[in-house]
mmCIF file of C-alpha atoms and ligand atoms in Angstrom:
data_model
loop_
_atom_site.group_PDB
_atom_site.id
_atom_site.type_symbol
_atom_site.label_atom_id
_atom_site.label_comp_id
_atom_site.label_asym_id
_atom_site.label_seq_id
_atom_site.Cartn_x
_atom_site.Cartn_y
_atom_site.Cartn_z
ATOM 1 C CA UNK A 1 71.290 133.208 116.052
ATOM 2 C CA UNK A 2 71.474 129.813 113.864
ATOM 3 C CA UNK A 3 74.736 128.209 113.249
ATOM 4 C CA UNK A 4 74.659 129.534 109.282
ATOM 5 C CA UNK A 5 73.890 133.307 110.400
ATOM 6 C CA UNK A 6 76.826 132.815 112.743
ATOM 7 C CA UNK A 7 79.098 131.927 109.928
ATOM 8 C CA UNK A 8 77.670 134.680 107.541
ATOM 9 C CA UNK A 9 78.388 137.486 110.182
ATOM 10 C CA UNK A 10 81.719 136.625 111.536
ATOM 11 C CA UNK A 11 85.492 136.639 110.105
ATOM 12 C CA UNK A 12 85.003 132.800 109.619
ATOM 13 C CA UNK A 13 82.425 133.590 106.887
ATOM 14 C CA UNK A 14 85.029 135.565 104.922
ATOM 15 C CA UNK A 15 87.315 132.357 105.138
ATOM 16 C CA UNK A 16 84.753 130.168 104.436
ATOM 17 C CA UNK A 17 83.855 132.240 100.948
ATOM 18 C CA UNK A 18 87.578 132.073 100.306
ATOM 19 C CA UNK A 19 87.570 128.499 100.492
ATOM 20 C CA UNK A 20 84.357 128.227 98.098
ATOM 21 C CA UNK A 21 85.087 126.517 94.962
ATOM 22 C CA UNK A 22 86.087 128.606 92.073
ATOM 23 C CA UNK A 23 85.830 128.294 88.300
ATOM 24 C CA UNK A 24 89.595 127.585 88.195
ATOM 25 C CA UNK A 25 89.904 124.702 90.807
ATOM 26 C CA UNK A 26 88.040 121.570 90.545
ATOM 27 C CA UNK A 27 86.673 120.031 93.685
ATOM 28 C CA UNK A 28 86.408 116.121 93.710
ATOM 29 C CA UNK A 29 82.819 116.189 93.347
ATOM 30 C CA UNK A 30 82.843 118.640 90.586
ATOM 31 C CA UNK A 31 85.922 116.407 89.045
ATOM 32 C CA UNK A 32 83.809 113.158 89.548
ATOM 33 C CA UNK A 33 80.319 114.577 88.143
ATOM 34 C CA UNK A 34 82.556 115.779 84.942
ATOM 35 C CA UNK A 35 83.670 112.245 84.233
ATOM 36 C CA UNK A 36 81.167 109.241 83.201
ATOM 37 C CA UNK A 37 80.805 106.846 86.161
ATOM 38 C CA UNK A 38 82.854 103.612 85.298
ATOM 39 C CA UNK A 39 83.859 100.362 87.047
ATOM 40 C CA UNK A 40 87.110 100.013 88.574
ATOM 41 C CA UNK A 41 89.508 97.333 87.530
ATOM 42 C CA UNK A 42 92.548 95.995 89.158
ATOM 43 C CA UNK A 43 94.846 93.824 86.916
ATOM 44 C CA UNK A 44 98.709 92.581 87.944
ATOM 45 C CA UNK A 45 101.552 90.921 86.688
ATOM 46 C CA UNK A 46 104.925 89.759 88.022
ATOM 47 C CA UNK A 47 108.028 91.380 87.010
ATOM 48 C CA UNK A 48 111.629 90.609 88.005
ATOM 49 C CA UNK A 49 113.923 93.606 88.776
ATOM 50 C CA UNK A 50 117.410 92.811 87.985
ATOM 51 C CA UNK A 51 120.083 94.618 90.162
ATOM 52 C CA UNK A 52 123.372 96.238 88.925
ATOM 53 C CA UNK A 53 125.461 94.858 91.637
ATOM 54 C CA UNK A 54 124.696 91.678 93.892
ATOM 55 C CA UNK A 55 123.351 93.523 96.860
ATOM 56 C CA UNK A 56 124.516 92.429 100.482
ATOM 57 C CA UNK A 57 123.016 93.456 103.754
ATOM 58 C CA UNK A 58 123.492 91.569 107.185
ATOM 59 C CA UNK A 59 121.388 88.359 106.514
ATOM 60 C CA UNK A 60 122.034 87.704 102.626
ATOM 61 C CA UNK A 61 123.070 89.010 99.153
ATOM 62 C CA UNK A 62 121.096 88.537 96.027
ATOM 63 C CA UNK A 63 121.014 89.846 92.330
ATOM 64 C CA UNK A 64 117.138 89.945 91.980
ATOM 65 C CA UNK A 65 113.980 91.363 93.499
ATOM 66 C CA UNK A 66 110.916 89.857 92.573
ATOM 67 C CA UNK A 67 107.940 92.528 91.947
ATOM 68 C CA UNK A 68 104.416 92.373 91.010
ATOM 69 C CA UNK A 69 103.123 95.320 88.934
ATOM 70 C CA UNK A 70 99.315 96.775 89.494
ATOM 71 C CA UNK A 71 97.191 98.773 87.351
ATOM 72 C CA UNK A 72 93.749 100.266 88.530
ATOM 73 C CA UNK A 73 91.716 101.375 85.649
ATOM 74 C CA UNK A 74 88.584 103.730 86.131
ATOM 75 C CA UNK A 75 87.088 104.969 82.744
ATOM 76 C CA UNK A 76 90.077 106.394 80.730
ATOM 77 C CA UNK A 77 92.094 107.038 83.967
ATOM 78 C CA UNK A 78 95.051 104.352 84.660
ATOM 79 C CA UNK A 79 96.905 103.985 87.969
ATOM 80 C CA UNK A 80 99.911 102.449 88.546
ATOM 81 C CA UNK A 81 101.534 100.469 91.496
ATOM 82 C CA UNK A 82 103.811 97.961 92.658
ATOM 83 C CA UNK A 83 104.660 95.532 95.237
ATOM 84 C CA UNK A 84 108.282 94.426 95.843
ATOM 85 C CA UNK A 85 109.370 91.357 97.998
ATOM 86 C CA UNK A 86 112.766 91.092 99.156
ATOM 87 C CA UNK A 87 112.534 87.129 100.167
ATOM 88 C CA UNK A 88 113.655 87.911 103.702
ATOM 89 C CA UNK A 89 110.272 89.653 104.492
ATOM 90 C CA UNK A 90 108.045 86.729 103.462
ATOM 91 C CA UNK A 91 106.029 87.686 100.577
ATOM 92 C CA UNK A 92 106.434 86.446 97.210
ATOM 93 C CA UNK A 93 105.074 87.062 93.681
ATOM 94 C CA UNK A 94 102.667 84.159 94.364
ATOM 95 C CA UNK A 95 101.514 85.191 97.809
ATOM 96 C CA UNK A 96 100.842 88.745 96.646
ATOM 97 C CA UNK A 97 98.778 87.727 93.139
ATOM 98 C CA UNK A 98 96.862 85.543 95.556
ATOM 99 C CA UNK A 99 96.063 88.230 97.768
ATOM 100 C CA UNK A 100 95.180 90.462 94.801
ATOM 101 C CA UNK A 101 93.086 88.009 93.213
ATOM 102 C CA UNK A 102 90.666 88.514 96.293
ATOM 103 C CA UNK A 103 90.555 92.510 95.907
ATOM 104 C CA UNK A 104 87.039 93.213 94.018
ATOM 105 C CA UNK A 105 87.020 96.776 93.537
ATOM 106 C CA UNK A 106 84.176 96.470 91.153
ATOM 107 C CA UNK A 107 81.368 97.737 93.273
ATOM 108 C CA UNK A 108 83.363 100.643 94.307
ATOM 109 C CA UNK A 109 81.332 103.947 93.296
ATOM 110 C CA UNK A 110 83.747 106.604 94.331
ATOM 111 C CA UNK A 111 87.311 105.960 93.296
ATOM 112 C CA UNK A 112 88.329 109.024 95.500
ATOM 113 C CA UNK A 113 87.297 107.535 98.740
ATOM 114 C CA UNK A 114 90.636 105.901 99.545
ATOM 115 C CA UNK A 115 89.920 105.461 103.450
ATOM 116 C CA UNK A 116 86.914 103.186 102.439
ATOM 117 C CA UNK A 117 88.611 101.311 99.926
ATOM 118 C CA UNK A 118 91.723 100.797 101.643
ATOM 119 C CA UNK A 119 90.236 99.923 105.093
ATOM 120 C CA UNK A 120 88.468 96.921 103.089
ATOM 121 C CA UNK A 121 91.767 95.626 101.271
ATOM 122 C CA UNK A 122 93.555 95.615 104.625
ATOM 123 C CA UNK A 123 90.584 93.630 106.198
ATOM 124 C CA UNK A 124 90.941 90.968 103.683
ATOM 125 C CA UNK A 125 93.678 89.347 105.513
ATOM 126 C CA UNK A 126 96.518 90.417 108.019
ATOM 127 C CA UNK A 127 100.040 90.501 106.781
ATOM 128 C CA UNK A 128 100.557 90.986 103.117
ATOM 129 C CA UNK A 129 102.046 94.417 103.487
ATOM 130 C CA UNK A 130 103.670 94.802 100.057
ATOM 131 C CA UNK A 131 100.393 93.207 98.122
ATOM 132 C CA UNK A 132 98.366 96.102 100.203
ATOM 133 C CA UNK A 133 100.938 98.741 99.083
ATOM 134 C CA UNK A 134 100.537 98.013 95.309
ATOM 135 C CA UNK A 135 96.805 98.603 95.524
ATOM 136 C CA UNK A 136 97.400 101.702 97.633
ATOM 137 C CA UNK A 137 100.122 103.178 95.421
ATOM 138 C CA UNK A 138 97.767 102.385 92.387
ATOM 139 C CA UNK A 139 94.785 104.035 94.031
ATOM 140 C CA UNK A 140 96.846 107.385 95.141
ATOM 141 C CA UNK A 141 97.924 107.569 91.261
ATOM 142 C CA UNK A 142 94.622 107.339 89.983
ATOM 143 C CA UNK A 143 92.905 109.883 92.645
ATOM 144 C CA UNK A 144 95.797 112.393 91.492
ATOM 145 C CA UNK A 145 95.233 111.640 87.727
ATOM 146 C CA UNK A 146 91.349 112.162 88.347
ATOM 147 C CA UNK A 147 92.010 115.423 90.175
ATOM 148 C CA UNK A 148 94.368 116.317 87.566
ATOM 149 C CA UNK A 149 96.889 117.149 90.186
ATOM 150 C CA UNK A 150 100.284 115.580 91.171
ATOM 151 C CA UNK A 151 100.122 113.801 94.726
ATOM 152 C CA UNK A 152 102.348 116.476 96.582
ATOM 153 C CA UNK A 153 99.720 118.918 95.655
ATOM 154 C CA UNK A 154 96.681 116.852 96.684
ATOM 155 C CA UNK A 155 98.474 116.729 99.988
ATOM 156 C CA UNK A 156 99.559 120.353 100.293
ATOM 157 C CA UNK A 157 103.205 119.590 100.372
ATOM 158 C CA UNK A 158 106.047 122.024 99.094
ATOM 159 C CA UNK A 159 107.965 120.124 96.267
ATOM 160 C CA UNK A 160 110.764 122.248 96.852
ATOM 161 C CA UNK A 161 111.303 120.767 100.349
ATOM 162 C CA UNK A 162 112.345 117.325 99.133
ATOM 163 C CA UNK A 163 115.580 116.247 100.905
ATOM 164 C CA UNK A 164 118.813 114.890 99.142
ATOM 165 C CA UNK A 165 118.667 111.037 99.040
ATOM 166 C CA UNK A 166 121.141 108.885 100.610
ATOM 167 C CA UNK A 167 122.996 106.338 98.083
ATOM 168 C CA UNK A 168 123.315 102.901 99.407
ATOM 169 C CA UNK A 169 126.381 100.933 99.298
ATOM 170 C CA UNK A 170 125.673 97.140 100.194
ATOM 171 C CA UNK A 171 127.796 94.806 102.372
ATOM 172 C CA UNK A 172 130.913 93.905 100.217
ATOM 173 C CA UNK A 173 134.555 93.152 100.678
ATOM 174 C CA UNK A 174 136.366 96.669 101.543
ATOM 175 C CA UNK A 175 137.776 96.508 98.114
ATOM 176 C CA UNK A 176 134.663 96.309 96.576
ATOM 177 C CA UNK A 177 132.999 99.104 98.954
ATOM 178 C CA UNK A 178 135.816 101.520 97.873
ATOM 179 C CA UNK A 179 135.222 101.138 94.415
ATOM 180 C CA UNK A 180 131.315 101.277 94.676
ATOM 181 C CA UNK A 181 131.957 104.902 96.482
ATOM 182 C CA UNK A 182 134.368 105.898 94.152
ATOM 183 C CA UNK A 183 131.585 105.543 91.412
ATOM 184 C CA UNK A 184 129.049 107.257 93.086
ATOM 185 C CA UNK A 185 130.469 109.806 95.404
ATOM 186 C CA UNK A 186 130.183 112.758 92.776
ATOM 187 C CA UNK A 187 126.786 112.605 92.531
ATOM 188 C CA UNK A 188 125.054 111.944 95.983
ATOM 189 C CA UNK A 189 125.418 114.294 99.039
ATOM 190 C CA UNK A 190 125.144 111.467 101.589
ATOM 191 C CA UNK A 191 126.043 107.910 101.542
ATOM 192 C CA UNK A 192 124.382 104.787 103.320
ATOM 193 C CA UNK A 193 126.707 102.245 104.530
ATOM 194 C CA UNK A 194 125.463 98.761 105.404
ATOM 195 C CA UNK A 195 127.136 97.221 108.321
ATOM 196 C CA UNK A 196 126.382 94.459 110.987
ATOM 197 C CA UNK A 197 128.659 91.599 109.792
ATOM 198 C CA UNK A 198 132.292 91.451 111.455
ATOM 199 C CA UNK A 199 134.049 93.832 109.491
ATOM 200 C CA UNK A 200 132.225 97.311 110.507
ATOM 201 C CA UNK A 201 135.317 99.216 111.035
ATOM 202 C CA UNK A 202 137.176 98.033 108.196
ATOM 203 C CA UNK A 203 134.590 99.004 105.777
ATOM 204 C CA UNK A 204 134.009 102.482 107.237
ATOM 205 C CA UNK A 205 137.790 103.028 106.794
ATOM 206 C CA UNK A 206 137.511 101.883 103.142
ATOM 207 C CA UNK A 207 134.612 104.589 102.470
ATOM 208 C CA UNK A 208 136.785 107.221 104.678
ATOM 209 C CA UNK A 209 139.996 106.416 101.990
ATOM 210 C CA UNK A 210 137.824 107.708 99.108
ATOM 211 C CA UNK A 211 135.051 110.032 100.566
ATOM 212 C CA UNK A 212 134.552 112.662 103.109
ATOM 213 C CA UNK A 213 130.345 112.649 102.725
ATOM 214 C CA UNK A 214 128.427 112.278 105.772
ATOM 215 C CA UNK A 215 127.325 108.817 106.330
ATOM 216 C CA UNK A 216 124.055 107.084 107.123
ATOM 217 C CA UNK A 217 124.706 103.675 108.823
ATOM 218 C CA UNK A 218 122.462 100.758 109.270
ATOM 219 C CA UNK A 219 123.413 97.498 110.996
ATOM 220 C CA UNK A 220 119.957 95.618 109.884
ATOM 221 C CA UNK A 221 119.922 94.032 113.347
ATOM 222 C CA UNK A 222 123.243 92.770 113.083
ATOM 223 C CA UNK A 223 124.712 93.564 116.370
ATOM 224 C CA UNK A 224 124.246 91.130 119.366
ATOM 225 C CA UNK A 225 126.072 92.966 122.239
ATOM 226 C CA UNK A 226 124.730 96.151 123.512
ATOM 227 C CA UNK A 227 128.172 97.885 125.078
ATOM 228 C CA UNK A 228 129.936 96.469 121.847
ATOM 229 C CA UNK A 229 127.298 98.430 119.714
ATOM 230 C CA UNK A 230 127.324 101.664 121.712
ATOM 231 C CA UNK A 231 131.253 101.552 121.060
ATOM 232 C CA UNK A 232 130.999 100.898 117.537
ATOM 233 C CA UNK A 233 128.359 103.907 117.226
ATOM 234 C CA UNK A 234 130.768 106.560 119.046
ATOM 235 C CA UNK A 235 133.276 105.135 116.399
ATOM 236 C CA UNK A 236 130.595 105.757 113.218
ATOM 237 C CA UNK A 237 130.045 109.134 115.018
ATOM 238 C CA UNK A 238 133.629 110.011 114.897
ATOM 239 C CA UNK A 239 133.919 109.041 111.358
ATOM 240 C CA UNK A 240 131.020 111.420 110.387
ATOM 241 C CA UNK A 241 128.009 109.147 110.632
ATOM 242 C CA UNK A 242 124.877 111.070 111.194
ATOM 243 C CA UNK A 243 122.366 108.135 112.304
ATOM 244 C CA UNK A 244 122.303 104.527 112.820
ATOM 245 C CA UNK A 245 119.213 102.380 111.715
ATOM 246 C CA UNK A 246 118.510 99.088 113.609
ATOM 247 C CA UNK A 247 121.229 98.228 115.545
ATOM 248 C CA UNK A 248 120.435 95.376 117.180
ATOM 249 C CA UNK A 249 117.687 92.431 116.573
ATOM 250 C CA UNK A 250 113.902 93.929 116.622
ATOM 251 C CA UNK A 251 112.966 91.699 119.643
ATOM 252 C CA UNK A 252 115.986 93.118 121.783
ATOM 253 C CA UNK A 253 113.642 95.967 122.848
ATOM 254 C CA UNK A 254 115.158 96.798 126.118
ATOM 255 C CA UNK A 255 118.804 96.507 124.536
ATOM 256 C CA UNK A 256 117.796 98.851 121.633
ATOM 257 C CA UNK A 257 116.471 101.355 124.192
ATOM 258 C CA UNK A 258 119.604 101.213 126.145
ATOM 259 C CA UNK A 259 121.665 102.158 123.053
ATOM 260 C CA UNK A 260 119.369 104.717 122.128
ATOM 261 C CA UNK A 261 119.520 106.467 125.826
ATOM 262 C CA UNK A 262 123.275 107.002 125.307
ATOM 263 C CA UNK A 263 123.867 106.884 121.464
ATOM 264 C CA UNK A 264 125.664 110.186 120.227
ATOM 265 C CA UNK A 265 123.606 110.389 116.885
ATOM 266 C CA UNK A 266 120.044 109.240 116.520
ATOM 267 C CA UNK A 267 118.988 105.600 116.602
ATOM 268 C CA UNK A 268 116.379 104.808 114.021
ATOM 269 C CA UNK A 269 114.022 101.906 113.917
ATOM 270 C CA UNK A 270 113.641 100.068 110.483
ATOM 271 C CA UNK A 271 112.817 96.511 110.881
ATOM 272 C CA UNK A 272 110.971 96.928 114.592
ATOM 273 C CA UNK A 273 108.465 99.376 113.280
ATOM 274 C CA UNK A 274 106.349 98.342 110.103
ATOM 275 C CA UNK A 275 102.755 99.429 110.836
ATOM 276 C CA UNK A 276 101.163 102.447 112.823
ATOM 277 C CA UNK A 277 100.219 100.082 115.834
ATOM 278 C CA UNK A 278 104.282 99.444 116.120
ATOM 279 C CA UNK A 279 105.026 102.776 116.148
ATOM 280 C CA UNK A 280 103.046 103.266 119.436
ATOM 281 C CA UNK A 281 104.438 100.053 120.684
ATOM 282 C CA UNK A 282 107.954 101.196 120.139
ATOM 283 C CA UNK A 283 107.433 104.666 121.577
ATOM 284 C CA UNK A 284 110.831 105.973 123.417
ATOM 285 C CA UNK A 285 112.754 102.836 122.163
ATOM 286 C CA UNK A 286 114.225 104.587 119.042
ATOM 287 C CA UNK A 287 114.998 108.491 118.121
ATOM 288 C CA UNK A 288 113.098 107.714 114.723
ATOM 289 C CA UNK A 289 112.019 105.538 112.205
ATOM 290 C CA UNK A 290 112.514 104.441 108.590
ATOM 291 C CA UNK A 291 109.138 104.208 106.813
ATOM 292 C CA UNK A 292 108.833 102.044 103.842
ATOM 293 C CA UNK A 293 105.758 101.571 101.684
ATOM 294 C CA UNK A 294 106.020 97.835 101.219
ATOM 295 C CA UNK A 295 106.159 97.836 105.238
ATOM 296 C CA UNK A 296 103.578 100.229 106.160
ATOM 297 C CA UNK A 297 100.938 99.038 103.289
ATOM 298 C CA UNK A 298 101.395 102.152 101.191
ATOM 299 C CA UNK A 299 101.015 105.962 101.128
ATOM 300 C CA UNK A 300 97.880 106.220 103.202
ATOM 301 C CA UNK A 301 99.394 104.504 106.261
ATOM 302 C CA UNK A 302 102.691 106.052 105.762
ATOM 303 C CA UNK A 303 101.350 109.550 105.856
ATOM 304 C CA UNK A 304 99.618 108.594 109.122
ATOM 305 C CA UNK A 305 102.350 107.683 110.752
ATOM 306 C CA UNK A 306 104.256 110.476 109.876
ATOM 307 C CA UNK A 307 102.008 112.669 111.572
ATOM 308 C CA UNK A 308 101.988 110.568 114.674
ATOM 309 C CA UNK A 309 105.827 109.859 114.743
ATOM 310 C CA UNK A 310 106.141 113.863 114.787
ATOM 311 C CA UNK A 311 103.678 114.044 117.644
ATOM 312 C CA UNK A 312 105.879 111.834 119.546
ATOM 313 C CA UNK A 313 108.855 114.053 118.710
ATOM 314 C CA UNK A 314 110.608 111.369 116.385
ATOM 315 C CA UNK A 315 112.942 111.746 113.466
ATOM 316 C CA UNK A 316 111.700 110.309 110.198
ATOM 317 C CA UNK A 317 113.154 108.876 107.213
ATOM 318 C CA UNK A 318 111.793 107.669 104.019
ATOM 319 C CA UNK A 319 113.091 104.377 102.704
ATOM 320 C CA UNK A 320 112.351 101.687 100.045
ATOM 321 C CA UNK A 321 113.231 97.983 98.824
ATOM 322 C CA UNK A 322 114.767 97.563 95.473
ATOM 323 C CA UNK A 323 111.880 98.808 93.421
ATOM 324 C CA UNK A 324 110.909 100.135 90.190
ATOM 325 C CA UNK A 325 110.681 104.029 89.729
ATOM 326 C CA UNK A 326 106.856 103.539 90.457
ATOM 327 C CA UNK A 327 107.100 102.803 94.068
ATOM 328 C CA UNK A 328 110.045 104.925 94.634
ATOM 329 C CA UNK A 329 108.220 108.075 93.088
ATOM 330 C CA UNK A 330 105.210 107.424 95.284
ATOM 331 C CA UNK A 331 107.484 107.355 98.384
ATOM 332 C CA UNK A 332 109.016 110.301 97.099
ATOM 333 C CA UNK A 333 105.947 112.276 97.483
ATOM 334 C CA UNK A 334 106.233 112.042 100.991
ATOM 335 C CA UNK A 335 109.497 113.268 101.229
ATOM 336 C CA UNK A 336 108.786 117.089 102.174
ATOM 337 C CA UNK A 337 107.663 115.907 105.589
ATOM 338 C CA UNK A 338 110.775 114.079 106.505
ATOM 339 C CA UNK A 339 114.382 114.349 107.663
ATOM 340 C CA UNK A 340 116.121 112.211 105.449
ATOM 341 C CA UNK A 341 115.327 110.021 102.332
ATOM 342 C CA UNK A 342 116.909 106.708 101.215
ATOM 343 C CA UNK A 343 115.125 106.208 97.570
ATOM 344 C CA UNK A 344 118.072 104.936 95.604
ATOM 345 C CA UNK A 345 116.126 101.505 95.230
ATOM 346 C CA UNK A 346 115.332 102.080 91.302
ATOM 347 C CA UNK A 347 119.145 103.455 90.776
ATOM 348 C CA UNK A 348 120.519 99.962 92.003
ATOM 349 C CA UNK A 349 118.435 98.132 89.178
ATOM 350 C CA UNK A 350 119.244 97.564 85.580
ATOM 351 C CA UNK A 351 115.443 97.112 84.169
ATOM 352 C CA UNK A 352 113.576 99.885 85.950
ATOM 353 C CA UNK A 353 110.026 99.511 84.360
ATOM 354 C CA UNK A 354 109.220 103.129 84.986
ATOM 355 C CA UNK A 355 110.575 106.629 84.295
ATOM 356 C CA UNK A 356 109.601 109.063 87.424
ATOM 357 C CA UNK A 357 111.680 110.961 90.034
ATOM 358 C CA UNK A 358 114.966 112.559 89.130
ATOM 359 C CA UNK A 359 118.115 113.236 91.392
ATOM 360 C CA UNK A 360 119.460 116.661 90.693
ATOM 361 C CA UNK A 361 122.932 116.547 92.611
ATOM 362 C CA UNK A 362 121.403 113.971 94.950
ATOM 363 C CA UNK A 363 118.331 116.069 95.464
ATOM 364 C CA UNK A 364 114.799 114.267 94.840
ATOM 365 C CA UNK A 365 113.038 116.067 92.039
ATOM 366 C CA UNK A 366 109.281 114.847 91.725
ATOM 367 C CA UNK A 367 107.683 114.924 88.428
ATOM 368 C CA UNK A 368 104.793 117.523 88.024
ATOM 369 C CA UNK A 369 102.606 115.111 86.230
ATOM 370 C CA UNK A 370 99.127 114.279 87.796
ATOM 371 C CA UNK A 371 99.269 111.443 90.354
ATOM 372 C CA UNK A 372 102.461 109.971 91.251
ATOM 373 C CA UNK A 373 103.917 110.819 88.044
ATOM 374 C CA UNK A 374 105.588 107.673 86.951
ATOM 375 C CA UNK A 375 105.414 106.542 83.527
ATOM 376 C CA UNK A 376 105.863 103.048 81.953
ATOM 377 C CA UNK A 377 108.788 102.772 79.856
HETATM 378 MG MG1 MG B 1 117.345 99.550 107.129
#
């Protein structure tokens, strides 16, 4: 019996016929055959995202975030993407646009061949993770639009399984922290509190004086003594913290692992794990990882990291930079696969250039439109 006969005479044959294309569902090749061949075109422009409140983390405070907005066109289809560059991460509008000028998509024949295209983009130069993410996001948006399906459907995720987002309270005076928490407390189920300067306990007490919501806490590498860090984590657990992000500098691998071994709540890597190889290097050092598209080079690699992290038994969070609703909505399509989401980045801004995901009582609600579903305002 040859292979073909085997499939025809077994139960698998039945399964195969169930999976065969039908009139109601267009497979990519059929979709592509139905649209006239076109030349892919990448364009990009700088944009400054203005923040509602100056945003403080352990290393700095700022009131704007430089962004580069990208568009990839293929015939009548248009995919949108973005790069967000908080200054401490080393990329700038200038470096992103310089990188994007080297991306030539004009010879791509199949716009759905994301593995091939994105591997080639990644190989142009090392680093430039936000610049690469801006191509990745626009390509995923374009793919969904060509296929006529929202991204969560392309991946096979259940959109009802999106988690609540946390809302982030940046570092500030205890009085301002109290005021900010009061402002947002009714709308969100979890709050994220930035720590790592010298007034952590005071900040937490200020939060607790006005809210009893569970807390996601983030030291942003701000602690430098492992025993004291662990003591603070026990205090945080007593005060209702559900996790702690990046307690100590990423270079202090043994110290972070020491804390993870003893911590009463999950210890999540953020700065320590950017891309897939970091996940392998840092295996066992943290309980989990906070993935952000601007670190992972976009959705493609973030998706692979989710699968690998799960295989390692790790917890997962999807986070963001301060971004427009384009990048945030893109990341939101991955959230049915993770434990926590920190996707408030667009809510912190005054001039969001896109309309996309919404929050219903803090729960991430994905748009139904094809692709990412983020529309320019
Ligand atoms: Mg963090």
